[in-house]
């Protein structure tokens, strides 16, 4: 039963990693070229948000850092999917979800926290099973 929870969690973690990581890379390249936040369907993808209030300067470096965390999270999703490395993947995913949460809150991304909580619950269910 634990493997089922791990695999569902891996899917959610991978979805989060790809869904935020790919636009992060595109946004960083766009910011370096144009000097403004990239817009997707008219909506700004990433902006200063809470980072500005925290005194963290917004720029391509911040977007690249977020994309790097997302890339690592994608790796943890792969480990979480495989039966032999699922526990290691679960621990890595939990740590990386916490790191991603800083960016979700800092960029004020509304879909990150609820999906992140779902991924944590599914991962913990897998560890408990």
PDB file of C-alpha atoms in Angstrom:
ATOM      1  CA  UNK A   1       0.000   0.000   0.000  1.00  0.00           C
ATOM      2  CA  UNK A   2       2.893   2.349   0.733  1.00  0.00           C
ATOM      3  CA  UNK A   3       4.063   2.147  -2.874  1.00  0.00           C
ATOM      4  CA  UNK A   4       0.710   3.462  -4.093  1.00  0.00           C
ATOM      5  CA  UNK A   5       0.964   6.514  -1.805  1.00  0.00           C
ATOM      6  CA  UNK A   6       4.557   7.087  -2.886  1.00  0.00           C
ATOM      7  CA  UNK A   7       3.626   6.916  -6.566  1.00  0.00           C
ATOM      8  CA  UNK A   8       0.721   9.349  -6.214  1.00  0.00           C
ATOM      9  CA  UNK A   9       2.992  11.657  -4.209  1.00  0.00           C
ATOM     10  CA  UNK A  10       5.662  11.338  -6.909  1.00  0.00           C
ATOM     11  CA  UNK A  11       3.134  12.459  -9.501  1.00  0.00           C
ATOM     12  CA  UNK A  12       2.166  15.521  -7.463  1.00  0.00           C
ATOM     13  CA  UNK A  13       5.802  16.400  -6.720  1.00  0.00           C
ATOM     14  CA  UNK A  14       6.716  16.034 -10.413  1.00  0.00           C
ATOM     15  CA  UNK A  15       3.712  18.140 -11.445  1.00  0.00           C
ATOM     16  CA  UNK A  16       4.773  20.905  -9.042  1.00  0.00           C
ATOM     17  CA  UNK A  17       8.404  20.713 -10.125  1.00  0.00           C
ATOM     18  CA  UNK A  18       7.646  20.897 -13.838  1.00  0.00           C
ATOM     19  CA  UNK A  19       4.754  23.322 -13.488  1.00  0.00           C
ATOM     20  CA  UNK A  20       6.838  25.879 -11.617  1.00  0.00           C
ATOM     21  CA  UNK A  21      10.341  25.010 -12.830  1.00  0.00           C
ATOM     22  CA  UNK A  22       9.791  25.371 -16.573  1.00  0.00           C
ATOM     23  CA  UNK A  23       8.140  28.808 -16.286  1.00  0.00           C
ATOM     24  CA  UNK A  24      10.924  29.766 -13.876  1.00  0.00           C
ATOM     25  CA  UNK A  25      13.584  29.097 -16.498  1.00  0.00           C
ATOM     26  CA  UNK A  26      11.583  30.890 -19.187  1.00  0.00           C
ATOM     27  CA  UNK A  27      10.970  33.768 -16.774  1.00  0.00           C
ATOM     28  CA  UNK A  28      14.665  34.077 -15.910  1.00  0.00           C
ATOM     29  CA  UNK A  29      15.670  34.201 -19.573  1.00  0.00           C
ATOM     30  CA  UNK A  30      12.934  36.739 -20.298  1.00  0.00           C
ATOM     31  CA  UNK A  31      13.957  38.874 -17.321  1.00  0.00           C
ATOM     32  CA  UNK A  32      17.589  38.866 -18.456  1.00  0.00           C
ATOM     33  CA  UNK A  33      16.595  39.871 -22.002  1.00  0.00           C
ATOM     34  CA  UNK A  34      13.881  42.443 -21.298  1.00  0.00           C
ATOM     35  CA  UNK A  35      14.288  43.399 -17.655  1.00  0.00           C
ATOM     36  CA  UNK A  36      10.684  42.709 -16.727  1.00  0.00           C
ATOM     37  CA  UNK A  37       8.595  39.827 -15.411  1.00  0.00           C
ATOM     38  CA  UNK A  38       7.440  37.336 -18.050  1.00  0.00           C
ATOM     39  CA  UNK A  39       3.684  37.186 -18.584  1.00  0.00           C
ATOM     40  CA  UNK A  40       1.792  34.008 -19.450  1.00  0.00           C
ATOM     41  CA  UNK A  41      -1.683  34.592 -20.914  1.00  0.00           C
ATOM     42  CA  UNK A  42      -1.495  38.176 -19.674  1.00  0.00           C
ATOM     43  CA  UNK A  43      -0.694  37.238 -16.067  1.00  0.00           C
ATOM     44  CA  UNK A  44       2.722  37.837 -14.488  1.00  0.00           C
ATOM     45  CA  UNK A  45       4.373  34.501 -13.815  1.00  0.00           C
ATOM     46  CA  UNK A  46       6.729  35.526 -11.041  1.00  0.00           C
ATOM     47  CA  UNK A  47       7.211  38.897  -9.443  1.00  0.00           C
ATOM     48  CA  UNK A  48       8.752  40.412  -6.337  1.00  0.00           C
ATOM     49  CA  UNK A  49       5.727  39.575  -4.127  1.00  0.00           C
ATOM     50  CA  UNK A  50       6.642  38.851  -0.521  1.00  0.00           C
ATOM     51  CA  UNK A  51      10.332  38.730  -1.407  1.00  0.00           C
ATOM     52  CA  UNK A  52      10.213  42.487  -1.861  1.00  0.00           C
ATOM     53  CA  UNK A  53       8.670  42.890   1.598  1.00  0.00           C
ATOM     54  CA  UNK A  54      11.357  40.612   3.051  1.00  0.00           C
ATOM     55  CA  UNK A  55      14.105  42.699   1.461  1.00  0.00           C
ATOM     56  CA  UNK A  56      15.174  39.997  -1.011  1.00  0.00           C
ATOM     57  CA  UNK A  57      16.039  41.582  -4.367  1.00  0.00           C
ATOM     58  CA  UNK A  58      14.028  40.200  -7.274  1.00  0.00           C
ATOM     59  CA  UNK A  59      15.899  39.125 -10.369  1.00  0.00           C
ATOM     60  CA  UNK A  60      16.925  36.283 -12.619  1.00  0.00           C
ATOM     61  CA  UNK A  61      19.067  34.810  -9.831  1.00  0.00           C
ATOM     62  CA  UNK A  62      15.992  34.250  -7.671  1.00  0.00           C
ATOM     63  CA  UNK A  63      14.175  32.602 -10.567  1.00  0.00           C
ATOM     64  CA  UNK A  64      17.152  30.369 -11.347  1.00  0.00           C
ATOM     65  CA  UNK A  65      17.379  29.349  -7.672  1.00  0.00           C
ATOM     66  CA  UNK A  66      13.690  28.398  -7.689  1.00  0.00           C
ATOM     67  CA  UNK A  67      14.135  26.461 -10.930  1.00  0.00           C
ATOM     68  CA  UNK A  68      17.120  24.605  -9.430  1.00  0.00           C
ATOM     69  CA  UNK A  69      15.043  23.598  -6.406  1.00  0.00           C
ATOM     70  CA  UNK A  70      12.321  22.430  -8.811  1.00  0.00           C
ATOM     71  CA  UNK A  71      14.864  20.369 -10.777  1.00  0.00           C
ATOM     72  CA  UNK A  72      16.024  18.692  -7.560  1.00  0.00           C
ATOM     73  CA  UNK A  73      12.394  18.067  -6.618  1.00  0.00           C
ATOM     74  CA  UNK A  74      11.856  16.363  -9.976  1.00  0.00           C
ATOM     75  CA  UNK A  75      14.776  14.082  -9.117  1.00  0.00           C
ATOM     76  CA  UNK A  76      13.189  13.303  -5.760  1.00  0.00           C
ATOM     77  CA  UNK A  77       9.942  12.432  -7.571  1.00  0.00           C
ATOM     78  CA  UNK A  78      11.835   9.881  -9.667  1.00  0.00           C
ATOM     79  CA  UNK A  79      13.362   8.367  -6.528  1.00  0.00           C
ATOM     80  CA  UNK A  80       9.945   8.389  -4.862  1.00  0.00           C
ATOM     81  CA  UNK A  81       8.457   6.481  -7.799  1.00  0.00           C
ATOM     82  CA  UNK A  82      11.006   3.642  -7.749  1.00  0.00           C
ATOM     83  CA  UNK A  83      10.370   0.974  -5.088  1.00  0.00           C
ATOM     84  CA  UNK A  84      14.027   0.567  -4.121  1.00  0.00           C
ATOM     85  CA  UNK A  85      14.605   4.268  -3.493  1.00  0.00           C
ATOM     86  CA  UNK A  86      11.133   5.395  -2.406  1.00  0.00           C
ATOM     87  CA  UNK A  87      12.067   6.116   1.218  1.00  0.00           C
ATOM     88  CA  UNK A  88      15.113   8.183   0.207  1.00  0.00           C
ATOM     89  CA  UNK A  89      12.943   9.948  -2.372  1.00  0.00           C
ATOM     90  CA  UNK A  90      10.303  10.622   0.271  1.00  0.00           C
ATOM     91  CA  UNK A  91      12.797  12.271   2.603  1.00  0.00           C
ATOM     92  CA  UNK A  92      14.295  14.305  -0.250  1.00  0.00           C
ATOM     93  CA  UNK A  93      10.826  15.313  -1.459  1.00  0.00           C
ATOM     94  CA  UNK A  94       9.804  16.519   2.006  1.00  0.00           C
ATOM     95  CA  UNK A  95      12.938  18.635   2.353  1.00  0.00           C
ATOM     96  CA  UNK A  96      12.587  20.046  -1.156  1.00  0.00           C
ATOM     97  CA  UNK A  97       8.872  20.761  -0.704  1.00  0.00           C
ATOM     98  CA  UNK A  98       9.836  22.887   2.275  1.00  0.00           C
ATOM     99  CA  UNK A  99      12.386  24.737   0.122  1.00  0.00           C
ATOM    100  CA  UNK A 100       9.781  25.202  -2.617  1.00  0.00           C
ATOM    101  CA  UNK A 101       7.306  26.538  -0.047  1.00  0.00           C
ATOM    102  CA  UNK A 102       9.628  29.464   0.633  1.00  0.00           C
ATOM    103  CA  UNK A 103       9.428  30.375  -3.063  1.00  0.00           C
ATOM    104  CA  UNK A 104       5.663  29.771  -3.296  1.00  0.00           C
ATOM    105  CA  UNK A 105       5.109  32.175  -0.440  1.00  0.00           C
ATOM    106  CA  UNK A 106       7.801  34.589  -1.602  1.00  0.00           C
ATOM    107  CA  UNK A 107       6.380  34.777  -5.125  1.00  0.00           C
ATOM    108  CA  UNK A 108       2.790  34.610  -3.793  1.00  0.00           C
ATOM    109  CA  UNK A 109       1.918  31.593  -5.939  1.00  0.00           C
ATOM    110  CA  UNK A 110      -1.600  30.426  -5.021  1.00  0.00           C
ATOM    111  CA  UNK A 111      -1.457  26.824  -6.275  1.00  0.00           C
ATOM    112  CA  UNK A 112       1.843  25.810  -4.695  1.00  0.00           C
ATOM    113  CA  UNK A 113       0.820  25.526  -1.032  1.00  0.00           C
ATOM    114  CA  UNK A 114      -2.347  23.408  -1.474  1.00  0.00           C
ATOM    115  CA  UNK A 115      -0.628  21.003  -3.866  1.00  0.00           C
ATOM    116  CA  UNK A 116       2.463  20.979  -1.655  1.00  0.00           C
ATOM    117  CA  UNK A 117       0.359  20.047   1.375  1.00  0.00           C
ATOM    118  CA  UNK A 118      -1.235  17.246  -0.643  1.00  0.00           C
ATOM    119  CA  UNK A 119       2.231  15.971  -1.631  1.00  0.00           C
ATOM    120  CA  UNK A 120       3.383  16.048   2.007  1.00  0.00           C
ATOM    121  CA  UNK A 121       0.298  14.155   3.209  1.00  0.00           C
ATOM    122  CA  UNK A 122       0.682  11.513   0.485  1.00  0.00           C
ATOM    123  CA  UNK A 123       4.390  11.119   1.227  1.00  0.00           C
ATOM    124  CA  UNK A 124       3.776  10.763   4.958  1.00  0.00           C
ATOM    125  CA  UNK A 125       1.052   8.175   4.261  1.00  0.00           C
ATOM    126  CA  UNK A 126       3.601   6.243   2.213  1.00  0.00           C
ATOM    127  CA  UNK A 127       6.168   6.434   5.007  1.00  0.00           C
ATOM    128  CA  UNK A 128       3.574   5.334   7.573  1.00  0.00           C
ATOM    129  CA  UNK A 129       2.383   2.414   5.426  1.00  0.00           C
TER     130      UNK A 129
END
